[in-house]
């Protein structure tokens, strides 16, 4: 048996707005949108995120995203004005990483081995 990378589906109040936010702040490409299902996707390299319209309150989620060129990813997101809550650095647990929080309070740790 073989598995591929999991794709998260995040509940958001407005799918198209979430797609635009991820494009503008993180550099993702808008993939597709289904009006009937109120669902859409963005991607950057092998990383994809699905969004589904939801209006009830949800707890924020946390994601760890491996990044081959962490310096370039960090520079790109800084330049785009992403909400970086932890600067790029080496952590005590041996990973080099930085942290961003999106417009719905979801946390993304972008990392690489130190």
Backbone atoms as SQL, in Angstrom:
CREATE TABLE atoms (id INTEGER PRIMARY KEY, chain TEXT, resi INTEGER, resn TEXT, atom TEXT, x REAL, y REAL, z REAL);
INSERT INTO atoms VALUES
  (1, 'A', 1, 'UNK', 'N', 0.846, -1.182, 0.000),
  (2, 'A', 1, 'UNK', 'CA', 0.000, 0.000, 0.000),
  (3, 'A', 1, 'UNK', 'C', 0.885, 1.237, 0.000),
  (4, 'A', 2, 'UNK', 'N', 0.434, 2.267, -0.704),
  (5, 'A', 2, 'UNK', 'CA', 1.170, 3.522, -0.792),
  (6, 'A', 2, 'UNK', 'C', 0.203, 4.678, -0.589),
  (7, 'A', 3, 'UNK', 'N', 0.638, 5.670, 0.155),
  (8, 'A', 3, 'UNK', 'CA', -0.167, 6.865, 0.385),
  (9, 'A', 3, 'UNK', 'C', 0.583, 8.092, -0.115),
  (10, 'A', 4, 'UNK', 'N', -0.160, 9.095, -0.500),
  (11, 'A', 4, 'UNK', 'CA', 0.428, 10.374, -0.875),
  (12, 'A', 4, 'UNK', 'C', 0.182, 11.374, 0.241),
  (13, 'A', 5, 'UNK', 'N', 0.679, 12.557, 0.053),
  (14, 'A', 5, 'UNK', 'CA', 0.512, 13.633, 1.020),
  (15, 'A', 5, 'UNK', 'C', -0.966, 13.937, 1.229),
  (16, 'A', 6, 'UNK', 'N', -1.378, 14.118, 2.454),
  (17, 'A', 6, 'UNK', 'CA', -2.766, 14.480, 2.768),
  (18, 'A', 6, 'UNK', 'C', -3.047, 15.912, 2.327),
  (19, 'A', 7, 'UNK', 'N', -4.285, 16.168, 1.927),
  (20, 'A', 7, 'UNK', 'CA', -4.707, 17.511, 1.542),
  (21, 'A', 7, 'UNK', 'C', -5.738, 18.005, 2.535),
  (22, 'A', 8, 'UNK', 'N', -5.429, 19.057, 3.287),
  (23, 'A', 8, 'UNK', 'CA', -6.408, 19.553, 4.250),
  (24, 'A', 8, 'UNK', 'C', -7.576, 20.261, 3.570),
  (25, 'A', 9, 'UNK', 'N', -8.730, 20.207, 4.205),
  (26, 'A', 9, 'UNK', 'CA', -9.894, 20.971, 3.781),
  (27, 'A', 9, 'UNK', 'C', -10.250, 21.899, 4.934),
  (28, 'A', 10, 'UNK', 'N', -10.135, 23.184, 4.686),
  (29, 'A', 10, 'UNK', 'CA', -10.386, 24.166, 5.729),
  (30, 'A', 10, 'UNK', 'C', -11.770, 24.781, 5.578),
  (31, 'A', 11, 'UNK', 'N', -12.517, 24.875, 6.661),
  (32, 'A', 11, 'UNK', 'CA', -13.796, 25.584, 6.611),
  (33, 'A', 11, 'UNK', 'C', -13.538, 27.084, 6.601),
  (34, 'A', 12, 'UNK', 'N', -14.166, 27.789, 5.663),
  (35, 'A', 12, 'UNK', 'CA', -14.001, 29.238, 5.544),
  (36, 'A', 12, 'UNK', 'C', -15.358, 29.875, 5.250),
  (37, 'A', 13, 'UNK', 'N', -15.550, 31.116, 5.645),
  (38, 'A', 13, 'UNK', 'CA', -16.830, 31.770, 5.348),
  (39, 'A', 13, 'UNK', 'C', -17.004, 32.096, 3.872),
  (40, 'A', 14, 'UNK', 'N', -15.894, 32.264, 3.124),
  (41, 'A', 14, 'UNK', 'CA', -15.965, 32.630, 1.712),
  (42, 'A', 14, 'UNK', 'C', -14.811, 31.959, 0.975),
  (43, 'A', 15, 'UNK', 'N', -15.110, 30.966, 0.157),
  (44, 'A', 15, 'UNK', 'CA', -14.076, 30.189, -0.532),
  (45, 'A', 15, 'UNK', 'C', -13.257, 31.058, -1.475),
  (46, 'A', 16, 'UNK', 'N', -13.909, 31.865, -2.290),
  (47, 'A', 16, 'UNK', 'CA', -13.176, 32.696, -3.246),
  (48, 'A', 16, 'UNK', 'C', -12.264, 33.696, -2.535),
  (49, 'A', 17, 'UNK', 'N', -12.728, 34.256, -1.434),
  (50, 'A', 17, 'UNK', 'CA', -11.894, 35.190, -0.663),
  (51, 'A', 17, 'UNK', 'C', -10.675, 34.466, -0.079),
  (52, 'A', 18, 'UNK', 'N', -10.866, 33.234, 0.384),
  (53, 'A', 18, 'UNK', 'CA', -9.747, 32.445, 0.915),
  (54, 'A', 18, 'UNK', 'C', -8.738, 32.153, -0.190),
  (55, 'A', 19, 'UNK', 'N', -9.218, 31.813, -1.378),
  (56, 'A', 19, 'UNK', 'CA', -8.319, 31.552, -2.502),
  (57, 'A', 19, 'UNK', 'C', -7.493, 32.798, -2.845),
  (58, 'A', 20, 'UNK', 'N', -8.133, 33.929, -2.864),
  (59, 'A', 20, 'UNK', 'CA', -7.437, 35.180, -3.175),
  (60, 'A', 20, 'UNK', 'C', -6.421, 35.507, -2.083),
  (61, 'A', 21, 'UNK', 'N', -6.788, 35.308, -0.821),
  (62, 'A', 21, 'UNK', 'CA', -5.880, 35.568, 0.295),
  (63, 'A', 21, 'UNK', 'C', -4.629, 34.691, 0.170),
  (64, 'A', 22, 'UNK', 'N', -4.812, 33.403, -0.062),
  (65, 'A', 22, 'UNK', 'CA', -3.668, 32.490, -0.159),
  (66, 'A', 22, 'UNK', 'C', -2.816, 32.812, -1.385),
  (67, 'A', 23, 'UNK', 'N', -3.439, 33.242, -2.474),
  (68, 'A', 23, 'UNK', 'CA', -2.673, 33.654, -3.652),
  (69, 'A', 23, 'UNK', 'C', -1.839, 34.893, -3.338),
  (70, 'A', 24, 'UNK', 'N', -2.487, 35.904, -2.763),
  (71, 'A', 24, 'UNK', 'CA', -1.814, 37.184, -2.540),
  (72, 'A', 24, 'UNK', 'C', -0.804, 37.153, -1.407),
  (73, 'A', 25, 'UNK', 'N', -1.116, 36.481, -0.314),
  (74, 'A', 25, 'UNK', 'CA', -0.241, 36.508, 0.866),
  (75, 'A', 25, 'UNK', 'C', 0.803, 35.399, 0.889),
  (76, 'A', 26, 'UNK', 'N', 0.504, 34.233, 0.291),
  (77, 'A', 26, 'UNK', 'CA', 1.416, 33.087, 0.387),
  (78, 'A', 26, 'UNK', 'C', 2.000, 32.660, -0.955),
  (79, 'A', 27, 'UNK', 'N', 1.455, 33.172, -2.059),
  (80, 'A', 27, 'UNK', 'CA', 1.980, 32.824, -3.370),
  (81, 'A', 27, 'UNK', 'C', 1.386, 31.574, -3.985),
  (82, 'A', 28, 'UNK', 'N', 0.286, 31.058, -3.434),
  (83, 'A', 28, 'UNK', 'CA', -0.371, 29.885, -3.996),
  (84, 'A', 28, 'UNK', 'C', -1.054, 30.250, -5.308),
  (85, 'A', 29, 'UNK', 'N', -1.305, 29.241, -6.141),
  (86, 'A', 29, 'UNK', 'CA', -2.086, 29.424, -7.360),
  (87, 'A', 29, 'UNK', 'C', -3.505, 28.945, -7.103),
  (88, 'A', 30, 'UNK', 'N', -4.478, 29.685, -7.624),
  (89, 'A', 30, 'UNK', 'CA', -5.870, 29.256, -7.504),
  (90, 'A', 30, 'UNK', 'C', -6.085, 28.124, -8.492),
  (91, 'A', 31, 'UNK', 'N', -6.580, 26.978, -7.963),
  (92, 'A', 31, 'UNK', 'CA', -6.747, 25.804, -8.808),
  (93, 'A', 31, 'UNK', 'C', -8.119, 25.711, -9.435),
  (94, 'A', 32, 'UNK', 'N', -9.147, 25.606, -8.623),
  (95, 'A', 32, 'UNK', 'CA', -10.501, 25.424, -9.134),
  (96, 'A', 32, 'UNK', 'C', -11.499, 25.843, -8.068),
  (97, 'A', 33, 'UNK', 'N', -12.734, 26.035, -8.503),
  (98, 'A', 33, 'UNK', 'CA', -13.819, 26.412, -7.602),
  (99, 'A', 33, 'UNK', 'C', -15.111, 25.793, -8.128),
  (100, 'A', 34, 'UNK', 'N', -15.919, 25.232, -7.224),
  (101, 'A', 34, 'UNK', 'CA', -17.222, 24.678, -7.575),
  (102, 'A', 34, 'UNK', 'C', -18.295, 25.449, -6.822),
  (103, 'A', 35, 'UNK', 'N', -19.084, 26.211, -7.555),
  (104, 'A', 35, 'UNK', 'CA', -20.189, 26.954, -6.947),
  (105, 'A', 35, 'UNK', 'C', -21.198, 26.000, -6.313),
  (106, 'A', 36, 'UNK', 'N', -21.459, 24.870, -6.978),
  (107, 'A', 36, 'UNK', 'CA', -22.449, 23.911, -6.485),
  (108, 'A', 36, 'UNK', 'C', -22.044, 23.334, -5.126),
  (109, 'A', 37, 'UNK', 'N', -20.763, 23.016, -4.978),
  (110, 'A', 37, 'UNK', 'CA', -20.293, 22.431, -3.725),
  (111, 'A', 37, 'UNK', 'C', -19.737, 23.433, -2.742),
  (112, 'A', 38, 'UNK', 'N', -19.618, 24.706, -3.177),
  (113, 'A', 38, 'UNK', 'CA', -19.006, 25.744, -2.336),
  (114, 'A', 38, 'UNK', 'C', -17.648, 25.258, -1.831),
  (115, 'A', 39, 'UNK', 'N', -16.834, 24.754, -2.769),
  (116, 'A', 39, 'UNK', 'CA', -15.524, 24.202, -2.449),
  (117, 'A', 39, 'UNK', 'C', -14.535, 24.645, -3.527),
  (118, 'A', 40, 'UNK', 'N', -13.281, 24.827, -3.139),
  (119, 'A', 40, 'UNK', 'CA', -12.256, 25.226, -4.086),
  (120, 'A', 40, 'UNK', 'C', -10.883, 24.840, -3.571),
  (121, 'A', 41, 'UNK', 'N', -9.866, 25.089, -4.385),
  (122, 'A', 41, 'UNK', 'CA', -8.509, 24.672, -4.022),
  (123, 'A', 41, 'UNK', 'C', -7.486, 25.708, -4.445),
  (124, 'A', 42, 'UNK', 'N', -6.358, 25.678, -3.735),
  (125, 'A', 42, 'UNK', 'CA', -5.154, 26.410, -4.108),
  (126, 'A', 42, 'UNK', 'C', -3.994, 25.431, -3.993),
  (127, 'A', 43, 'UNK', 'N', -2.879, 25.761, -4.659),
  (128, 'A', 43, 'UNK', 'CA', -1.707, 24.893, -4.550),
  (129, 'A', 43, 'UNK', 'C', -0.436, 25.697, -4.783),
  (130, 'A', 44, 'UNK', 'N', 0.636, 25.134, -4.269),
  (131, 'A', 44, 'UNK', 'CA', 1.978, 25.673, -4.481),
  (132, 'A', 44, 'UNK', 'C', 2.912, 24.474, -4.465),
  (133, 'A', 45, 'UNK', 'N', 3.486, 24.159, -5.605),
  (134, 'A', 45, 'UNK', 'CA', 4.277, 22.938, -5.707),
  (135, 'A', 45, 'UNK', 'C', 3.394, 21.735, -5.425),
  (136, 'A', 46, 'UNK', 'N', 3.843, 20.859, -4.537),
  (137, 'A', 46, 'UNK', 'CA', 3.070, 19.665, -4.175),
  (138, 'A', 46, 'UNK', 'C', 2.099, 19.910, -3.028),
  (139, 'A', 47, 'UNK', 'N', 2.059, 21.118, -2.510),
  (140, 'A', 47, 'UNK', 'CA', 1.180, 21.445, -1.378),
  (141, 'A', 47, 'UNK', 'C', -0.138, 22.000, -1.896),
  (142, 'A', 48, 'UNK', 'N', -1.233, 21.338, -1.543),
  (143, 'A', 48, 'UNK', 'CA', -2.573, 21.802, -1.926),
  (144, 'A', 48, 'UNK', 'C', -3.415, 21.991, -0.672),
  (145, 'A', 49, 'UNK', 'N', -4.315, 22.957, -0.726),
  (146, 'A', 49, 'UNK', 'CA', -5.267, 23.211, 0.355),
  (147, 'A', 49, 'UNK', 'C', -6.643, 23.364, -0.282),
  (148, 'A', 50, 'UNK', 'N', -7.617, 22.650, 0.260),
  (149, 'A', 50, 'UNK', 'CA', -9.005, 22.798, -0.171),
  (150, 'A', 50, 'UNK', 'C', -9.716, 23.693, 0.830),
  (151, 'A', 51, 'UNK', 'N', -10.685, 24.459, 0.348),
  (152, 'A', 51, 'UNK', 'CA', -11.533, 25.288, 1.201),
  (153, 'A', 51, 'UNK', 'C', -12.982, 24.900, 0.941),
  (154, 'A', 52, 'UNK', 'N', -13.784, 24.820, 2.001),
  (155, 'A', 52, 'UNK', 'CA', -15.222, 24.577, 1.859),
  (156, 'A', 52, 'UNK', 'C', -15.958, 25.631, 2.670),
  (157, 'A', 53, 'UNK', 'N', -16.997, 26.201, 2.059),
  (158, 'A', 53, 'UNK', 'CA', -17.780, 27.227, 2.732),
  (159, 'A', 53, 'UNK', 'C', -18.459, 26.649, 3.972),
  (160, 'A', 54, 'UNK', 'N', -18.283, 27.343, 5.073),
  (161, 'A', 54, 'UNK', 'CA', -18.909, 26.950, 6.338),
  (162, 'A', 54, 'UNK', 'C', -19.107, 28.209, 7.163),
  (163, 'A', 55, 'UNK', 'N', -20.261, 28.336, 7.768),
  (164, 'A', 55, 'UNK', 'CA', -20.552, 29.553, 8.520),
  (165, 'A', 55, 'UNK', 'C', -20.593, 29.324, 10.030),
  (166, 'A', 56, 'UNK', 'N', -20.583, 28.078, 10.465),
  (167, 'A', 56, 'UNK', 'CA', -20.533, 27.827, 11.907),
  (168, 'A', 56, 'UNK', 'C', -19.099, 28.000, 12.400),
  (169, 'A', 57, 'UNK', 'N', -18.949, 28.226, 13.687),
  (170, 'A', 57, 'UNK', 'CA', -17.633, 28.456, 14.313),
  (171, 'A', 57, 'UNK', 'C', -16.813, 27.169, 14.299),
  (172, 'A', 58, 'UNK', 'N', -15.533, 27.267, 13.904),
  (173, 'A', 58, 'UNK', 'CA', -14.607, 26.136, 13.908),
  (174, 'A', 58, 'UNK', 'C', -13.342, 26.526, 14.660),
  (175, 'A', 59, 'UNK', 'N', -12.736, 25.548, 15.294),
  (176, 'A', 59, 'UNK', 'CA', -11.437, 25.777, 15.919),
  (177, 'A', 59, 'UNK', 'C', -10.377, 25.853, 14.825),
  (178, 'A', 60, 'UNK', 'N', -9.375, 26.707, 14.991),
  (179, 'A', 60, 'UNK', 'CA', -8.298, 26.780, 14.004),
  (180, 'A', 60, 'UNK', 'C', -7.537, 25.455, 13.930),
  (181, 'A', 61, 'UNK', 'N', -6.925, 25.216, 12.786),
  (182, 'A', 61, 'UNK', 'CA', -6.122, 24.010, 12.566),
  (183, 'A', 61, 'UNK', 'C', -4.649, 24.373, 12.498),
  (184, 'A', 62, 'UNK', 'N', -3.809, 23.356, 12.626),
  (185, 'A', 62, 'UNK', 'CA', -2.357, 23.528, 12.557),
  (186, 'A', 62, 'UNK', 'C', -1.796, 22.578, 11.505),
  (187, 'A', 63, 'UNK', 'N', -0.874, 23.081, 10.684),
  (188, 'A', 63, 'UNK', 'CA', -0.272, 22.297, 9.609),
  (189, 'A', 63, 'UNK', 'C', 1.235, 22.456, 9.632),
  (190, 'A', 64, 'UNK', 'N', 1.940, 21.380, 9.336),
  (191, 'A', 64, 'UNK', 'CA', 3.381, 21.391, 9.168),
  (192, 'A', 64, 'UNK', 'C', 3.661, 21.147, 7.697),
  (193, 'A', 65, 'UNK', 'N', 4.374, 22.076, 7.061),
  (194, 'A', 65, 'UNK', 'CA', 4.633, 21.988, 5.625),
  (195, 'A', 65, 'UNK', 'C', 6.144, 21.949, 5.407),
  (196, 'A', 66, 'UNK', 'N', 6.637, 20.815, 4.887),
  (197, 'A', 66, 'UNK', 'CA', 8.050, 20.690, 4.551),
  (198, 'A', 66, 'UNK', 'C', 8.350, 21.578, 3.351),
  (199, 'A', 67, 'UNK', 'N', 9.460, 22.297, 3.405),
  (200, 'A', 67, 'UNK', 'CA', 9.817, 23.233, 2.345),
  (201, 'A', 67, 'UNK', 'C', 11.295, 23.057, 1.999),
  (202, 'A', 68, 'UNK', 'N', 11.568, 22.652, 0.778),
  (203, 'A', 68, 'UNK', 'CA', 12.947, 22.414, 0.343),
  (204, 'A', 68, 'UNK', 'C', 13.781, 23.697, 0.398),
  (205, 'A', 69, 'UNK', 'N', 13.244, 24.812, -0.102),
  (206, 'A', 69, 'UNK', 'CA', 13.968, 26.089, -0.097),
  (207, 'A', 69, 'UNK', 'C', 13.269, 27.049, 0.870),
  (208, 'A', 70, 'UNK', 'N', 13.561, 26.864, 2.127),
  (209, 'A', 70, 'UNK', 'CA', 12.899, 27.612, 3.188),
  (210, 'A', 70, 'UNK', 'C', 13.195, 29.112, 3.112),
  (211, 'A', 71, 'UNK', 'N', 14.426, 29.451, 2.747),
  (212, 'A', 71, 'UNK', 'CA', 14.786, 30.877, 2.639),
  (213, 'A', 71, 'UNK', 'C', 13.960, 31.578, 1.567),
  (214, 'A', 72, 'UNK', 'N', 13.789, 30.944, 0.424),
  (215, 'A', 72, 'UNK', 'CA', 13.002, 31.547, -0.660),
  (216, 'A', 72, 'UNK', 'C', 11.531, 31.652, -0.262),
  (217, 'A', 73, 'UNK', 'N', 10.996, 30.614, 0.382),
  (218, 'A', 73, 'UNK', 'CA', 9.593, 30.649, 0.825),
  (219, 'A', 73, 'UNK', 'C', 9.381, 31.775, 1.830),
  (220, 'A', 74, 'UNK', 'N', 10.294, 31.901, 2.773),
  (221, 'A', 74, 'UNK', 'CA', 10.192, 32.939, 3.792),
  (222, 'A', 74, 'UNK', 'C', 10.263, 34.326, 3.153),
  (223, 'A', 75, 'UNK', 'N', 11.241, 34.532, 2.280),
  (224, 'A', 75, 'UNK', 'CA', 11.396, 35.834, 1.620),
  (225, 'A', 75, 'UNK', 'C', 10.143, 36.179, 0.809),
  (226, 'A', 76, 'UNK', 'N', 9.587, 35.213, 0.104),
  (227, 'A', 76, 'UNK', 'CA', 8.389, 35.428, -0.696),
  (228, 'A', 76, 'UNK', 'C', 7.215, 35.847, 0.185),
  (229, 'A', 77, 'UNK', 'N', 7.028, 35.163, 1.305),
  (230, 'A', 77, 'UNK', 'CA', 5.890, 35.470, 2.172),
  (231, 'A', 77, 'UNK', 'C', 6.070, 36.781, 2.918),
  (232, 'A', 78, 'UNK', 'N', 7.303, 37.121, 3.271),
  (233, 'A', 78, 'UNK', 'CA', 7.574, 38.433, 3.876),
  (234, 'A', 78, 'UNK', 'C', 7.229, 39.529, 2.875),
  (235, 'A', 79, 'UNK', 'N', 7.694, 39.370, 1.637),
  (236, 'A', 79, 'UNK', 'CA', 7.453, 40.365, 0.590),
  (237, 'A', 79, 'UNK', 'C', 5.960, 40.533, 0.313),
  (238, 'A', 80, 'UNK', 'N', 5.192, 39.466, 0.449),
  (239, 'A', 80, 'UNK', 'CA', 3.749, 39.500, 0.181),
  (240, 'A', 80, 'UNK', 'C', 2.934, 40.006, 1.379),
  (241, 'A', 81, 'UNK', 'N', 3.585, 40.175, 2.525),
  (242, 'A', 81, 'UNK', 'CA', 2.884, 40.682, 3.695),
  (243, 'A', 81, 'UNK', 'C', 2.135, 39.624, 4.481),
  (244, 'A', 82, 'UNK', 'N', 2.580, 38.368, 4.398),
  (245, 'A', 82, 'UNK', 'CA', 1.953, 37.294, 5.181),
  (246, 'A', 82, 'UNK', 'C', 2.102, 37.590, 6.671),
  (247, 'A', 83, 'UNK', 'N', 1.169, 37.094, 7.450),
  (248, 'A', 83, 'UNK', 'CA', 1.188, 37.280, 8.902),
  (249, 'A', 83, 'UNK', 'C', 2.169, 36.290, 9.524),
  (250, 'A', 84, 'UNK', 'N', 3.445, 36.651, 9.541),
  (251, 'A', 84, 'UNK', 'CA', 4.488, 35.785, 10.094),
  (252, 'A', 84, 'UNK', 'C', 4.535, 36.020, 11.599),
  (253, 'A', 85, 'UNK', 'N', 4.228, 34.972, 12.346),
  (254, 'A', 85, 'UNK', 'CA', 4.151, 35.092, 13.800),
  (255, 'A', 85, 'UNK', 'C', 5.403, 34.586, 14.501),
  (256, 'A', 86, 'UNK', 'N', 6.226, 33.796, 13.808),
  (257, 'A', 86, 'UNK', 'CA', 7.533, 33.369, 14.310),
  (258, 'A', 86, 'UNK', 'C', 8.519, 33.498, 13.174),
  (259, 'A', 87, 'UNK', 'N', 9.592, 34.232, 13.412),
  (260, 'A', 87, 'UNK', 'CA', 10.604, 34.457, 12.392),
  (261, 'A', 87, 'UNK', 'C', 11.351, 33.164, 12.065),
  (262, 'A', 88, 'UNK', 'N', 11.984, 33.164, 10.920),
  (263, 'A', 88, 'UNK', 'CA', 12.793, 32.038, 10.478),
  (264, 'A', 88, 'UNK', 'C', 13.954, 31.829, 11.433),
  (265, 'A', 89, 'UNK', 'N', 14.108, 30.591, 11.905),
  (266, 'A', 89, 'UNK', 'CA', 15.200, 30.267, 12.815),
  (267, 'A', 89, 'UNK', 'C', 15.243, 28.783, 13.115),
  (268, 'A', 90, 'UNK', 'N', 16.312, 28.393, 13.785),
  (269, 'A', 90, 'UNK', 'CA', 16.485, 27.002, 14.188),
  (270, 'A', 90, 'UNK', 'C', 15.873, 26.823, 15.573),
  (271, 'A', 91, 'UNK', 'N', 15.042, 25.837, 15.704),
  (272, 'A', 91, 'UNK', 'CA', 14.345, 25.565, 16.961),
  (273, 'A', 91, 'UNK', 'C', 15.112, 24.542, 17.784),
  (274, 'A', 92, 'UNK', 'N', 14.819, 24.479, 19.063),
  (275, 'A', 92, 'UNK', 'CA', 15.498, 23.557, 19.982),
  (276, 'A', 92, 'UNK', 'C', 15.314, 22.096, 19.573),
  (277, 'A', 93, 'UNK', 'N', 14.247, 21.792, 18.857),
  (278, 'A', 93, 'UNK', 'CA', 13.972, 20.410, 18.449),
  (279, 'A', 93, 'UNK', 'C', 14.656, 20.047, 17.137),
  (280, 'A', 94, 'UNK', 'N', 15.486, 20.967, 16.601),
  (281, 'A', 94, 'UNK', 'CA', 16.328, 20.641, 15.466),
  (282, 'A', 94, 'UNK', 'C', 15.782, 20.978, 14.094),
  (283, 'A', 95, 'UNK', 'N', 14.663, 21.666, 14.020),
  (284, 'A', 95, 'UNK', 'CA', 14.126, 22.072, 12.730),
  (285, 'A', 95, 'UNK', 'C', 14.372, 23.553, 12.496),
  (286, 'A', 96, 'UNK', 'N', 14.618, 23.895, 11.276),
  (287, 'A', 96, 'UNK', 'CA', 14.665, 25.298, 10.869),
  (288, 'A', 96, 'UNK', 'C', 13.274, 25.607, 10.346),
  (289, 'A', 97, 'UNK', 'N', 12.645, 26.653, 10.878),
  (290, 'A', 97, 'UNK', 'CA', 11.252, 26.900, 10.520),
  (291, 'A', 97, 'UNK', 'C', 10.848, 28.344, 10.728),
  (292, 'A', 98, 'UNK', 'N', 9.676, 28.682, 10.149),
  (293, 'A', 98, 'UNK', 'CA', 8.985, 29.927, 10.463),
  (294, 'A', 98, 'UNK', 'C', 7.498, 29.616, 10.498),
  (295, 'A', 99, 'UNK', 'N', 6.721, 30.520, 11.106),
  (296, 'A', 99, 'UNK', 'CA', 5.306, 30.277, 11.327),
  (297, 'A', 99, 'UNK', 'C', 4.481, 31.418, 10.757),
  (298, 'A', 100, 'UNK', 'N', 3.378, 31.053, 10.111),
  (299, 'A', 100, 'UNK', 'CA', 2.411, 32.049, 9.663),
  (300, 'A', 100, 'UNK', 'C', 1.033, 31.667, 10.185),
  (301, 'A', 101, 'UNK', 'N', 0.185, 32.672, 10.316),
  (302, 'A', 101, 'UNK', 'CA', -1.215, 32.467, 10.690),
  (303, 'A', 101, 'UNK', 'C', -2.056, 33.127, 9.612),
  (304, 'A', 102, 'UNK', 'N', -3.045, 32.389, 9.099),
  (305, 'A', 102, 'UNK', 'CA', -3.868, 32.932, 8.018),
  (306, 'A', 102, 'UNK', 'C', -5.015, 33.784, 8.545),
  (307, 'A', 103, 'UNK', 'N', -5.855, 34.245, 7.655),
  (308, 'A', 103, 'UNK', 'CA', -6.967, 35.139, 7.982),
  (309, 'A', 103, 'UNK', 'C', -8.066, 34.466, 8.808),
  (310, 'A', 104, 'UNK', 'N', -8.029, 33.135, 8.927),
  (311, 'A', 104, 'UNK', 'CA', -9.010, 32.389, 9.741),
  (312, 'A', 104, 'UNK', 'C', -8.366, 31.781, 10.978),
  (313, 'A', 105, 'UNK', 'N', -7.168, 32.242, 11.335),
  (314, 'A', 105, 'UNK', 'CA', -6.419, 31.827, 12.527),
  (315, 'A', 105, 'UNK', 'C', -5.815, 30.429, 12.448),
  (316, 'A', 106, 'UNK', 'N', -5.713, 29.853, 11.236),
  (317, 'A', 106, 'UNK', 'CA', -5.016, 28.577, 11.066),
  (318, 'A', 106, 'UNK', 'C', -3.516, 28.837, 11.079),
  (319, 'A', 107, 'UNK', 'N', -2.768, 27.924, 11.694),
  (320, 'A', 107, 'UNK', 'CA', -1.322, 28.074, 11.826),
  (321, 'A', 107, 'UNK', 'C', -0.607, 27.144, 10.854),
  (322, 'A', 108, 'UNK', 'N', 0.410, 27.676, 10.168),
  (323, 'A', 108, 'UNK', 'CA', 1.233, 26.888, 9.266),
  (324, 'A', 108, 'UNK', 'C', 2.686, 27.027, 9.705),
  (325, 'A', 109, 'UNK', 'N', 3.315, 25.893, 9.978),
  (326, 'A', 109, 'UNK', 'CA', 4.750, 25.841, 10.262),
  (327, 'A', 109, 'UNK', 'C', 5.442, 25.377, 8.986),
  (328, 'A', 110, 'UNK', 'N', 6.252, 26.223, 8.391),
  (329, 'A', 110, 'UNK', 'CA', 7.060, 25.855, 7.240),
  (330, 'A', 110, 'UNK', 'C', 8.431, 25.467, 7.770),
  (331, 'A', 111, 'UNK', 'N', 8.910, 24.273, 7.397),
  (332, 'A', 111, 'UNK', 'CA', 10.124, 23.766, 8.037),
  (333, 'A', 111, 'UNK', 'C', 11.034, 23.016, 7.071),
  (334, 'A', 112, 'UNK', 'N', 12.269, 22.841, 7.550),
  (335, 'A', 112, 'UNK', 'CA', 13.285, 22.034, 6.891),
  (336, 'A', 112, 'UNK', 'C', 14.220, 21.570, 7.989),
  (337, 'A', 113, 'UNK', 'N', 14.884, 20.432, 7.773),
  (338, 'A', 113, 'UNK', 'CA', 15.866, 19.978, 8.758),
  (339, 'A', 113, 'UNK', 'C', 16.981, 21.020, 8.865),
  (340, 'A', 114, 'UNK', 'N', 17.433, 21.242, 10.097),
  (341, 'A', 114, 'UNK', 'CA', 18.481, 22.256, 10.323),
  (342, 'A', 114, 'UNK', 'C', 19.836, 21.754, 9.863);
